[in-house]
Short mmCIF file of C-alpha atoms and ligand atoms in Angstrom, two decimals:
data_model
loop_
_atom_site.label_atom_id
_atom_site.label_comp_id
_atom_site.label_asym_id
_atom_site.label_seq_id
_atom_site.Cartn_x
_atom_site.Cartn_y
_atom_site.Cartn_z
CA UNK A 163 20.14 -48.31 -41.56
CA UNK A 164 17.29 -49.65 -39.28
CA UNK A 165 13.76 -48.22 -39.67
CA UNK A 166 13.23 -45.09 -36.75
CA UNK A 167 9.97 -44.42 -35.27
CA UNK A 168 8.33 -40.81 -36.88
CA UNK A 169 10.26 -37.40 -35.05
CA UNK A 170 7.92 -35.72 -32.46
CA UNK A 171 11.01 -33.18 -32.53
CA UNK A 172 13.42 -31.79 -34.21
CA UNK A 173 16.05 -29.41 -33.68
CA UNK A 174 17.25 -26.67 -36.22
CA UNK A 175 20.63 -25.74 -35.69
CA UNK A 176 22.22 -23.25 -38.25
CA UNK A 177 25.77 -22.06 -37.87
CA UNK A 178 27.29 -18.59 -39.77
CA UNK A 179 25.76 -16.06 -41.86
CA UNK A 180 22.57 -14.98 -41.68
CA UNK A 181 21.33 -16.68 -45.35
CA UNK A 182 22.26 -20.03 -42.80
CA UNK A 183 19.91 -18.66 -39.95
CA UNK A 184 16.87 -17.76 -42.93
CA UNK A 185 17.56 -21.29 -44.34
CA UNK A 186 17.44 -23.09 -40.09
CA UNK A 187 13.97 -20.70 -40.37
CA UNK A 188 12.42 -22.34 -43.46
CA UNK A 189 13.82 -25.98 -42.56
CA UNK A 190 11.76 -25.18 -39.02
CA UNK A 191 8.62 -24.18 -41.24
CA UNK A 192 8.98 -27.04 -43.29
CA UNK A 193 9.67 -29.40 -40.21
CA UNK A 194 6.20 -27.43 -38.40
CA UNK A 195 4.43 -29.04 -41.71
CA UNK A 196 5.20 -32.07 -40.99
CA UNK A 197 3.93 -31.78 -37.22
CA UNK A 198 7.01 -32.39 -35.74
CA UNK A 199 7.23 -29.35 -32.95
CA UNK A 200 10.13 -27.17 -31.99
CA UNK A 201 12.14 -29.08 -29.00
CA UNK A 202 12.43 -26.80 -26.16
CA UNK A 203 15.52 -26.06 -23.90
CA UNK A 204 17.56 -28.51 -23.15
CA UNK A 205 14.73 -31.38 -24.16
CA UNK A 206 16.54 -33.66 -26.70
CA UNK A 207 15.34 -33.73 -30.26
CA UNK A 208 14.32 -37.03 -31.64
CA UNK A 209 15.75 -35.16 -35.41
CA UNK A 210 18.27 -32.64 -34.91
CA UNK A 211 18.76 -30.36 -38.94
CA UNK A 212 23.00 -29.53 -38.30
CA UNK A 213 22.71 -26.48 -40.81
CA UNK A 214 26.64 -26.01 -41.58
CA UNK A 215 29.29 -23.60 -42.83
CA UNK A 216 31.83 -23.96 -44.77
CA UNK A 217 33.00 -20.46 -44.94
CA UNK A 218 35.51 -20.29 -43.11
CA UNK A 219 38.56 -22.79 -40.08
CA UNK A 220 37.31 -26.10 -40.00
CA UNK A 221 34.29 -26.06 -39.72
CA UNK A 222 33.44 -29.74 -40.74
CA UNK A 223 35.86 -31.40 -38.51
CA UNK A 224 33.32 -29.37 -36.18
CA UNK A 225 30.71 -31.34 -37.53
CA UNK A 226 31.99 -34.31 -36.94
CA UNK A 227 32.46 -33.93 -33.57
CA UNK A 228 28.95 -32.62 -33.75
CA UNK A 229 27.83 -35.46 -35.00
CA UNK A 230 30.10 -38.01 -32.74
CA UNK A 231 28.59 -35.99 -29.72
CA UNK A 232 24.73 -36.31 -30.59
CA UNK A 233 25.18 -39.97 -31.69
CA UNK A 234 26.55 -40.75 -28.07
CA UNK A 235 23.65 -38.92 -26.15
CA UNK A 236 19.50 -38.90 -27.09
CA UNK A 237 21.14 -40.74 -30.80
CA UNK A 238 18.42 -38.37 -33.01
CA UNK A 239 17.53 -38.71 -36.66
CA UNK A 240 21.02 -36.58 -38.20
CA UNK A 241 20.48 -33.88 -41.05
CA UNK A 242 23.26 -32.50 -42.19
CA UNK A 243 22.44 -29.11 -44.53
CA UNK A 244 23.74 -26.08 -45.21
CA UNK A 245 27.64 -25.22 -47.06
CA UNK A 246 29.54 -28.31 -45.45
CA UNK A 247 26.76 -30.16 -46.72
CA UNK A 248 26.77 -29.37 -50.33
CA UNK A 249 30.18 -29.64 -49.99
CA UNK A 250 31.34 -32.84 -48.75
CA UNK A 251 27.99 -35.02 -49.33
CA UNK A 252 29.49 -37.79 -50.40
CA UNK A 253 32.02 -38.35 -47.44
CA UNK A 254 29.57 -37.49 -44.61
CA UNK A 255 27.48 -40.11 -45.93
CA UNK A 256 31.21 -42.46 -45.68
CA UNK A 257 32.66 -41.05 -42.81
CA UNK A 258 29.52 -40.92 -40.36
CA UNK A 259 27.02 -43.53 -40.85
CA UNK A 260 25.23 -41.84 -37.62
CA UNK A 261 23.81 -39.02 -40.75
CA UNK A 262 20.41 -40.14 -42.33
CA UNK A 263 20.76 -37.08 -44.35
CA UNK A 264 22.64 -34.92 -46.61
CA UNK A 265 21.12 -31.76 -47.66
CA UNK A 266 22.67 -28.91 -50.04
CA UNK A 267 21.88 -25.63 -49.68
CA UNK A 268 19.16 -25.09 -52.68
CA UNK A 269 17.44 -28.37 -51.75
CA UNK A 270 16.88 -28.50 -48.38
CA UNK A 271 12.35 -28.69 -50.10
CA UNK A 272 13.34 -31.69 -49.93
CA UNK A 273 13.45 -32.39 -46.57
CA UNK A 274 10.21 -34.11 -45.68
CA UNK A 275 10.88 -36.80 -48.62
CA UNK A 276 14.46 -37.28 -46.98
CA UNK A 277 12.40 -38.15 -43.97
CA UNK A 278 10.40 -40.33 -44.47
CA UNK A 279 13.40 -41.89 -46.24
CA UNK A 280 14.46 -41.73 -43.00
CA UNK A 281 12.00 -43.06 -40.80
CA UNK A 282 11.88 -46.55 -43.42
CA UNK A 283 15.41 -47.16 -42.64
CA UNK A 284 16.96 -45.22 -46.46
CA UNK A 285 19.87 -43.14 -45.89
CA UNK A 286 19.32 -40.25 -48.57
CA UNK A 287 21.57 -37.06 -50.15
CA UNK A 288 20.09 -34.47 -51.63
CA UNK A 289 22.71 -31.90 -53.79
CA UNK A 290 21.02 -30.54 -56.07
CA UNK A 291 21.20 -27.30 -57.61
CA UNK A 292 18.18 -26.59 -59.91
CA UNK A 293 17.43 -23.22 -60.50
CA UNK A 294 14.47 -21.95 -57.44
CA UNK A 295 12.62 -25.36 -57.46
CA UNK A 296 13.32 -24.53 -53.34
CA UNK A 297 11.49 -20.94 -52.58
CA UNK A 298 8.60 -22.53 -54.89
CA UNK A 299 7.89 -25.79 -52.27
CA UNK A 300 8.89 -23.94 -49.13
CA UNK A 301 5.64 -23.09 -46.57
CA UNK A 302 3.89 -20.14 -46.67
CA UNK A 303 5.21 -17.83 -44.07
CA UNK A 304 3.31 -17.46 -40.98
CA UNK A 305 4.80 -15.68 -37.83
CA UNK A 306 7.66 -14.14 -37.77
CA UNK A 307 9.80 -12.10 -34.89
CA UNK A 308 9.54 -7.89 -35.45
CA UNK A 309 13.10 -8.36 -37.34
CA UNK A 310 13.28 -10.98 -40.62
CA UNK A 311 14.76 -11.92 -43.18
CA UNK A 312 13.64 -12.53 -46.55
CA UNK A 313 16.21 -13.66 -48.87
CA UNK A 314 15.98 -12.45 -52.38
CA UNK A 315 19.27 -13.43 -54.05
CA UNK A 316 21.99 -16.29 -53.87
CA UNK A 317 24.81 -17.64 -55.23
CA UNK A 318 27.84 -15.76 -56.59
CA UNK A 319 29.40 -15.42 -60.08
CA UNK A 320 32.24 -12.78 -58.71
CA UNK A 321 34.79 -15.54 -57.64
CA UNK A 322 37.02 -13.77 -54.55
CA UNK A 323 40.06 -16.62 -54.81
CA UNK A 324 39.63 -17.03 -51.36
CA UNK A 325 36.15 -18.27 -51.03
CA UNK A 326 34.11 -20.79 -51.11
CA UNK A 327 30.21 -19.81 -51.76
CA UNK A 328 30.47 -19.72 -56.05
CA UNK A 329 31.08 -23.56 -55.35
CA UNK A 330 28.64 -24.66 -52.60
CA UNK A 331 25.71 -21.73 -53.04
CA UNK A 332 26.12 -22.36 -57.43
CA UNK A 333 25.74 -19.18 -59.40
CA UNK A 334 24.25 -15.81 -59.13
CA UNK A 335 19.80 -15.77 -58.70
CA UNK A 336 17.74 -13.68 -58.40
CA UNK A 337 13.77 -13.99 -56.46
CA UNK A 338 10.91 -13.28 -58.33
CA UNK A 339 9.78 -9.60 -58.16
CA UNK A 340 6.39 -10.65 -57.33
CA UNK A 341 7.64 -13.58 -54.84
CA UNK A 342 9.30 -11.02 -52.81
CA UNK A 343 6.60 -8.81 -52.51
CA UNK A 344 4.31 -11.66 -51.38
CA UNK A 345 6.75 -12.80 -49.07
CA UNK A 346 7.50 -9.77 -47.44
CA UNK A 347 4.32 -9.16 -47.40
CA UNK A 348 3.14 -12.41 -45.39
CA UNK A 349 5.74 -11.59 -43.43
CA UNK A 350 4.65 -7.74 -42.46
CA UNK A 351 1.18 -9.65 -41.37
CA UNK A 352 2.95 -12.04 -39.29
CA UNK A 353 4.82 -9.42 -37.34
CA UNK A 354 7.35 -8.08 -39.15
CA UNK A 355 7.92 -3.93 -38.70
CA UNK A 356 11.56 -4.16 -40.15
CA UNK A 357 12.58 -6.81 -43.03
CA UNK A 358 16.80 -7.47 -44.29
CA UNK A 359 17.00 -8.51 -47.66
CA UNK A 360 19.91 -11.18 -47.49
CA UNK A 361 21.90 -12.40 -50.43
CA UNK A 362 25.59 -13.47 -50.45
CA UNK A 363 25.70 -10.48 -53.19
CA UNK A 364 21.83 -8.70 -53.08
CA UNK A 365 23.39 -5.88 -55.45
CA UNK A 366 23.76 -8.52 -58.45
CA UNK A 367 19.51 -8.79 -57.39
CA UNK A 368 17.66 -7.53 -60.89
CA UNK A 369 14.26 -8.54 -61.26
CA UNK A 370 11.07 -7.14 -63.30
CA UNK A 371 8.49 -5.32 -61.34
CA UNK A 372 4.63 -5.00 -61.43
CA UNK A 373 4.95 -2.91 -64.03
CA UNK A 374 7.18 -4.82 -66.21
CA UNK A 375 10.38 -2.42 -66.22
CA UNK A 376 13.90 -3.91 -65.62
CA UNK A 377 14.42 -3.62 -62.09
CA UNK A 378 17.81 -3.21 -59.02
CA UNK A 379 17.98 -3.65 -56.02
CA UNK A 380 17.15 0.36 -55.59
CA UNK A 381 14.21 -0.52 -57.90
CA UNK A 382 13.15 -3.50 -55.24
CA UNK A 383 13.89 -1.44 -52.14
CA UNK A 384 11.53 1.26 -53.88
CA UNK A 385 8.79 -0.94 -53.57
CA UNK A 386 9.30 -3.32 -50.74
CA UNK A 387 9.66 0.88 -48.50
CA UNK A 388 5.94 1.10 -50.06
CA UNK A 389 4.01 -1.99 -48.33
CA UNK A 390 1.07 -0.93 -44.73
CA UNK A 391 3.16 -1.90 -41.18
CA UNK A 392 6.60 -2.27 -43.20
CA UNK A 393 9.04 0.30 -40.61
CA UNK A 394 12.81 -0.24 -41.96
CA UNK A 395 14.47 -2.27 -44.47
CA UNK A 396 17.78 -3.19 -44.37
CA UNK A 397 20.53 -5.57 -47.00
CA UNK A 398 23.30 -7.30 -46.44
CA UNK A 399 25.47 -8.33 -48.45
CA UNK A 400 27.20 -6.22 -51.47
CA UNK A 401 29.91 -5.90 -53.28
CA UNK A 402 31.43 -2.86 -54.02
CA UNK A 403 31.57 -3.27 -57.92
CA UNK A 404 27.60 -3.32 -58.13
CA UNK A 405 26.26 -0.04 -56.46
CA UNK A 406 25.07 1.65 -58.38
CA UNK A 407 23.56 5.90 -58.43
CA UNK A 408 19.92 4.16 -58.08
CA UNK A 409 21.04 2.80 -54.99
CA UNK A 410 22.45 5.82 -53.91
CA UNK A 411 19.59 7.89 -54.41
CA UNK A 412 17.55 5.62 -52.63
CA UNK A 413 19.54 5.85 -49.40
CA UNK A 414 18.81 10.13 -49.43
CA UNK A 415 15.45 9.29 -50.51
CA UNK A 416 13.55 6.64 -48.76
CA UNK A 417 13.23 7.41 -44.45
CA UNK A 418 12.74 3.67 -44.25
CA UNK A 419 16.22 2.58 -45.57
CA UNK A 420 18.21 2.13 -42.75
CA UNK A 421 21.95 4.49 -42.28
CA UNK A 422 23.25 1.45 -42.33
CA UNK A 423 25.45 -0.31 -45.11
CA UNK A 424 27.45 -3.65 -45.04
CA UNK A 425 30.56 -3.08 -48.01
CA UNK A 426 32.82 -5.73 -47.14
CA UNK A 427 36.79 -4.30 -48.67
CA UNK A 428 38.36 -7.54 -47.44
CA UNK A 429 41.76 -5.28 -47.57
CA UNK A 430 43.15 -1.63 -47.95
CA UNK A 431 46.53 -2.92 -50.20
CA UNK A 432 45.16 -2.82 -53.62
CA UNK A 433 47.79 -5.46 -54.64
CA UNK A 434 46.47 -8.01 -52.41
CA UNK A 435 42.92 -7.35 -53.66
CA UNK A 436 44.44 -7.95 -56.89
CA UNK A 437 45.16 -10.99 -55.99
CA UNK A 438 41.48 -11.71 -54.48
CA UNK A 439 39.98 -10.97 -57.17
CA UNK A 440 38.07 -8.07 -55.91
CA UNK A 441 37.53 -5.67 -58.71
CA UNK A 442 38.05 -2.65 -56.82
CA UNK A 443 40.92 -0.72 -55.13
CA UNK A 444 41.02 0.72 -51.83
CA UNK A 445 40.75 3.89 -53.28
CA UNK A 446 37.30 3.01 -55.37
CA UNK A 447 35.50 1.72 -52.56
CA UNK A 448 36.95 5.11 -50.59
CA UNK A 449 34.84 7.21 -53.11
CA UNK A 450 31.92 5.17 -53.45
CA UNK A 451 31.60 5.19 -49.92
CA UNK A 452 32.00 9.32 -50.07
CA UNK A 453 28.75 8.82 -53.19
CA UNK A 454 27.08 7.48 -50.08
CA UNK A 455 27.24 9.75 -47.86
CA UNK A 456 26.98 12.18 -49.46
CA UNK A 457 23.40 10.55 -50.68
CA UNK A 458 23.21 10.04 -46.32
CA UNK A 459 25.67 11.92 -44.62
CA UNK A 460 24.39 9.91 -41.52
CA UNK A 461 24.96 6.67 -42.53
CA UNK A 462 26.78 3.85 -40.33
CA UNK A 463 29.17 2.33 -42.36
CA UNK A 464 29.98 -2.10 -41.98
CA UNK A 465 32.77 -4.26 -43.50
CA UNK A 466 34.11 -7.78 -43.82
CA UNK A 467 37.87 -8.00 -43.31
CA UNK A 468 40.46 -10.68 -44.14
CA UNK A 469 44.33 -10.47 -42.67
CA UNK A 470 46.54 -12.85 -43.90
CA UNK A 471 45.20 -13.44 -47.23
CA UNK A 472 48.61 -15.71 -48.81
CA UNK A 473 51.08 -13.28 -49.87
CA UNK A 474 50.55 -10.28 -47.50
CA UNK A 475 53.15 -8.48 -46.83
CA UNK A 476 53.66 -6.27 -43.29
CA UNK A 477 53.35 -2.83 -45.38
CA UNK A 478 50.53 -4.23 -46.78
CA UNK A 479 48.83 -4.76 -43.80
CA UNK A 480 49.38 -1.36 -42.79
CA UNK A 481 47.31 -0.25 -46.04
CA UNK A 482 44.43 -1.78 -44.29
CA UNK A 483 45.36 -0.21 -41.53
CA UNK A 484 44.72 2.95 -42.86
CA UNK A 485 41.68 2.37 -44.83
CA UNK A 486 40.08 2.13 -41.32
CA UNK A 487 41.62 5.07 -39.84
CA UNK A 488 39.95 6.90 -43.27
CA UNK A 489 36.44 5.23 -43.57
CA UNK A 490 35.96 4.92 -39.30
CA UNK A 491 33.02 2.36 -39.55
CA UNK A 492 30.61 1.83 -37.29
CA UNK A 493 31.43 -1.96 -36.89
CA UNK A 494 33.38 -4.56 -38.47
CA UNK A 495 34.10 -8.11 -39.40
CA UNK A 496 37.70 -9.62 -39.30
CA UNK A 497 39.01 -12.98 -40.16
CA UNK A 498 42.06 -14.32 -40.51
CA UNK A 499 42.32 -16.08 -43.87
CA UNK A 500 41.45 -19.44 -43.51
CA UNK A 501 42.87 -21.89 -46.87
CA UNK A 502 39.31 -23.32 -48.71
CA UNK A 503 40.02 -27.28 -50.47
CA UNK A 504 39.96 -25.90 -54.67
CA UNK A 505 39.68 -22.26 -54.26
CA UNK A 506 43.10 -20.88 -56.25
CA UNK A 507 44.02 -18.89 -52.34
CA UNK A 508 44.78 -22.36 -51.41
CA UNK A 509 47.50 -23.51 -53.30
CA UNK A 510 49.08 -19.79 -52.86
CA UNK A 511 52.56 -19.64 -52.65
CA UNK A 512 53.62 -17.72 -49.71
CA UNK A 513 51.23 -18.65 -46.64
CA UNK A 514 51.35 -16.47 -44.01
CA UNK A 515 52.26 -18.19 -40.50
CA UNK A 516 49.61 -18.25 -37.43
CA UNK A 517 51.57 -16.13 -35.59
CA UNK A 518 51.98 -13.67 -37.60
CA UNK A 519 48.31 -13.51 -38.49
CA UNK A 520 47.28 -13.81 -34.49
CA UNK A 521 49.05 -10.28 -34.30
CA UNK A 522 48.02 -8.85 -37.31
CA UNK A 523 43.93 -9.88 -36.26
CA UNK A 524 44.08 -8.31 -33.20
CA UNK A 525 45.58 -4.72 -33.89
CA UNK A 526 43.27 -4.83 -37.01
CA UNK A 527 40.31 -5.46 -33.92
CA UNK A 528 41.81 -3.53 -31.71
CA UNK A 529 41.26 -0.69 -34.52
CA UNK A 530 38.42 -1.50 -35.42
CA UNK A 531 37.27 -1.22 -31.95
CA UNK A 532 38.34 1.75 -31.35
CA UNK A 533 36.56 3.46 -33.95
CA UNK A 534 33.06 1.11 -33.04
CA UNK A 535 33.85 2.72 -29.56
CA UNK A 536 33.80 6.77 -31.33
CA UNK A 537 30.72 5.87 -33.33
CA UNK A 538 28.95 5.29 -30.38
CA UNK A 539 29.88 8.34 -28.67
CA UNK A 540 29.87 10.46 -31.07
CA UNK A 541 25.79 9.00 -30.69
CA UNK A 542 25.33 10.22 -27.51
CA UNK A 543 22.63 12.44 -26.99
CA UNK A 544 20.37 11.48 -31.10
CA UNK A 545 16.67 11.40 -30.94
CA UNK A 546 15.24 8.16 -33.17
CA UNK A 547 13.87 5.11 -32.88
CA UNK A 548 14.51 2.06 -31.51
CA UNK A 549 12.79 -1.21 -32.32
CA UNK A 550 11.98 -3.19 -29.57
CA UNK A 551 13.24 -7.16 -30.93
CA UNK A 552 13.78 -9.18 -27.30
CA UNK A 553 13.22 -8.25 -23.34
CA UNK A 554 16.80 -7.51 -21.01
CA UNK A 555 17.51 -9.71 -18.54
CA UNK A 556 16.31 -6.75 -15.80
CA UNK A 557 12.90 -6.55 -15.03
CA UNK A 558 10.78 -3.71 -17.17
CA UNK A 559 14.25 -4.05 -18.94
CA UNK A 560 13.93 -3.96 -23.14
CA UNK A 561 16.32 -4.67 -25.70
CA UNK A 562 16.57 -3.57 -29.65
CA UNK A 563 18.23 -1.45 -32.77
CA UNK A 564 18.71 2.00 -33.67
CA UNK A 565 18.41 2.59 -37.27
CA UNK A 566 22.56 2.30 -37.56
CA UNK A 567 22.27 -1.33 -36.57
CA UNK A 568 23.81 -0.35 -32.22
CA UNK A 569 22.47 -1.98 -29.81
CA UNK A 570 19.50 -0.37 -27.57
CA UNK A 571 19.04 -1.27 -24.17
CA UNK A 572 15.48 0.32 -22.19
CA UNK A 573 14.58 0.42 -18.32
CA UNK A 574 11.10 0.89 -18.55
CA UNK A 575 9.91 2.51 -15.53
CA UNK A 576 6.58 -0.48 -14.25
CA UNK A 577 3.51 -0.30 -15.70
CA UNK A 578 4.42 1.49 -18.04
CA UNK A 579 3.38 -0.21 -21.23
CA UNK A 580 6.45 -1.66 -23.85
CA UNK A 581 5.95 -4.80 -26.71
CA UNK A 582 7.77 -6.92 -29.24
CA UNK A 583 8.10 -4.76 -32.56
CA UNK A 584 7.46 -1.31 -30.84
CA UNK A 585 9.78 1.35 -32.24
CA UNK A 586 10.56 3.29 -29.69
CA UNK A 587 11.25 7.21 -29.31
CA UNK A 588 14.36 7.85 -26.76
CA UNK A 589 17.08 10.00 -26.47
CA UNK A 590 20.95 7.53 -25.86
CA UNK A 591 23.23 7.79 -23.80
CA UNK A 592 25.82 5.72 -21.44
CA UNK A 593 27.59 5.05 -25.24
CA UNK A 594 29.96 1.87 -24.44
CA UNK A 595 32.12 -0.09 -26.96
CA UNK A 596 29.62 -2.56 -27.71
CA UNK A 597 25.77 -0.51 -27.27
CA UNK A 598 23.50 2.13 -25.19
CA UNK A 599 21.37 2.99 -23.21
CA UNK A 600 17.70 4.91 -24.78
CA UNK A 601 15.84 6.84 -22.95
CA UNK A 602 12.68 6.90 -23.85
CA UNK A 603 11.52 10.73 -24.69
CA UNK A 604 8.70 11.39 -22.73
CA UNK A 605 10.21 9.75 -19.62
CA UNK A 606 12.64 13.28 -19.55
CA UNK A 607 12.32 16.15 -17.94
CA UNK A 608 11.86 19.07 -20.45
N1 5AD B 749 39.06 -16.85 -44.69
C1 5AD B 749 38.58 -15.76 -44.37
N2 5AD B 749 37.55 -14.99 -44.39
C2 5AD B 749 36.99 -15.33 -45.38
N3 5AD B 749 35.98 -14.84 -46.28
C3 5AD B 749 35.09 -15.82 -47.27
N4 5AD B 749 36.09 -16.88 -47.29
C4 5AD B 749 37.03 -16.54 -46.01
C5 5AD B 749 38.07 -17.68 -46.05
N5 5AD B 749 39.11 -18.70 -47.14
C6 5AD B 749 34.82 -13.78 -44.80
C7 5AD B 749 34.34 -12.69 -46.22
C8 5AD B 749 33.37 -12.37 -46.55
C9 5AD B 749 32.96 -12.73 -44.87
C10 5AD B 749 31.31 -13.21 -44.97
O1 5AD B 749 33.82 -13.92 -44.69
O2 5AD B 749 35.37 -11.44 -45.09
O3 5AD B 749 32.80 -11.13 -46.88
FE1 SF4 B 750 32.51 -14.65 -51.90
FE2 SF4 B 750 33.29 -12.46 -53.17
FE3 SF4 B 750 31.23 -13.58 -53.36
FE4 SF4 B 750 31.74 -12.58 -50.81
S1 SF4 B 750 31.88 -11.44 -53.83
S2 SF4 B 750 30.00 -14.32 -51.78
S3 SF4 B 750 34.08 -13.08 -50.87
S4 SF4 B 750 33.94 -15.12 -53.71
#
């Protein structure tokens, strides 16, 4: 490669899960520290980081087409980061000469050094997976959105047979308690009112608290809930096998812990769950939710589903619909099974035909949409706080989230004061399939 001038502007494009959004923000902070500025919207950047996701579909193919488009348009320095980088780093270097850097999710703290190499004309790959060296090497956090992410745990030891995460993100690692309290404090000081604790399996987090006790996620949540200025706490994603009584109790006791639980189930069929290596049954999942709901009756439940896992019969898919009926989800993510190279399910017999998956996905989505709308309808008339996160399309309109993670829009009267990060008390009204209106309480006639 030929030497290039140091970049003045950068853009990080993150795909996939919230973990990638968090990683993307941290890479941005690293580049800020190098004196490189984020490119303005619509402007070509001198350096583009494609922060990729490998969990489903032909993600790798999409990366190659993005690289092709960038090379033709603006010809920036290109870095490929994230899970496709981890899984296919060497192949990317071989197939895509326009790429200068390939950096895995555990190595992106080395981005500045790799960039120096790229500027001097050398291509660099770093897909090492050292134990948590990255976090210590990242710059301190300075500014934050009203709702911020905090990665507390990375990797997964569960080895669900369809999933590539244990291979791309590696073994479960928990970040130390003290580091997390410090980072949470910085996020709050930088403007965050809400923190969502992130990890592939946050319920497996463990650590030692400030007085030397071994604690799990519940202990961490309790400590963070005490931080001055923090209004709300959330966490995702959890695995049903790791949810303990202490966490359930925390949901009943801590007003800061929002009444929302994202707990993927994947299927309602015990045979399919076993083939997925999920270690829970449909019934044990429902019983677990009952315990959470006993502690926090208004809990909103969210989930992940895969349709068309190899060998899934019509009758087994019907069991998934029955489970959906039994839970009454407030929202959920639905996916068609996608074979991931190197995972056990990719070579299983009886891969399900595309049309069959399409039809099942449609039926499942219809059931989830129905329940989401019903959940929103049942929320109408409730009084709650909304965390203001964005301005709406119209003058005086603001957008935010309810405690149950519903999108809420609020119209304010001219001259009324409202700012990002405010927690505003509203009455929920006009429930739609995907959002509700919030009416500010002081504007409601008595
Ligand atoms: N195919 C389809 N969906 C998948 N997920 C993970 N791996 C696959 C795959 N191979 C889904 C699961 C998981 C979510 C993050 O992505 O539902 O919970
Ligand atoms: Fe993947 Fe299963 Fe781990 Fe979730 S729990 S990241 S689906 S292996």
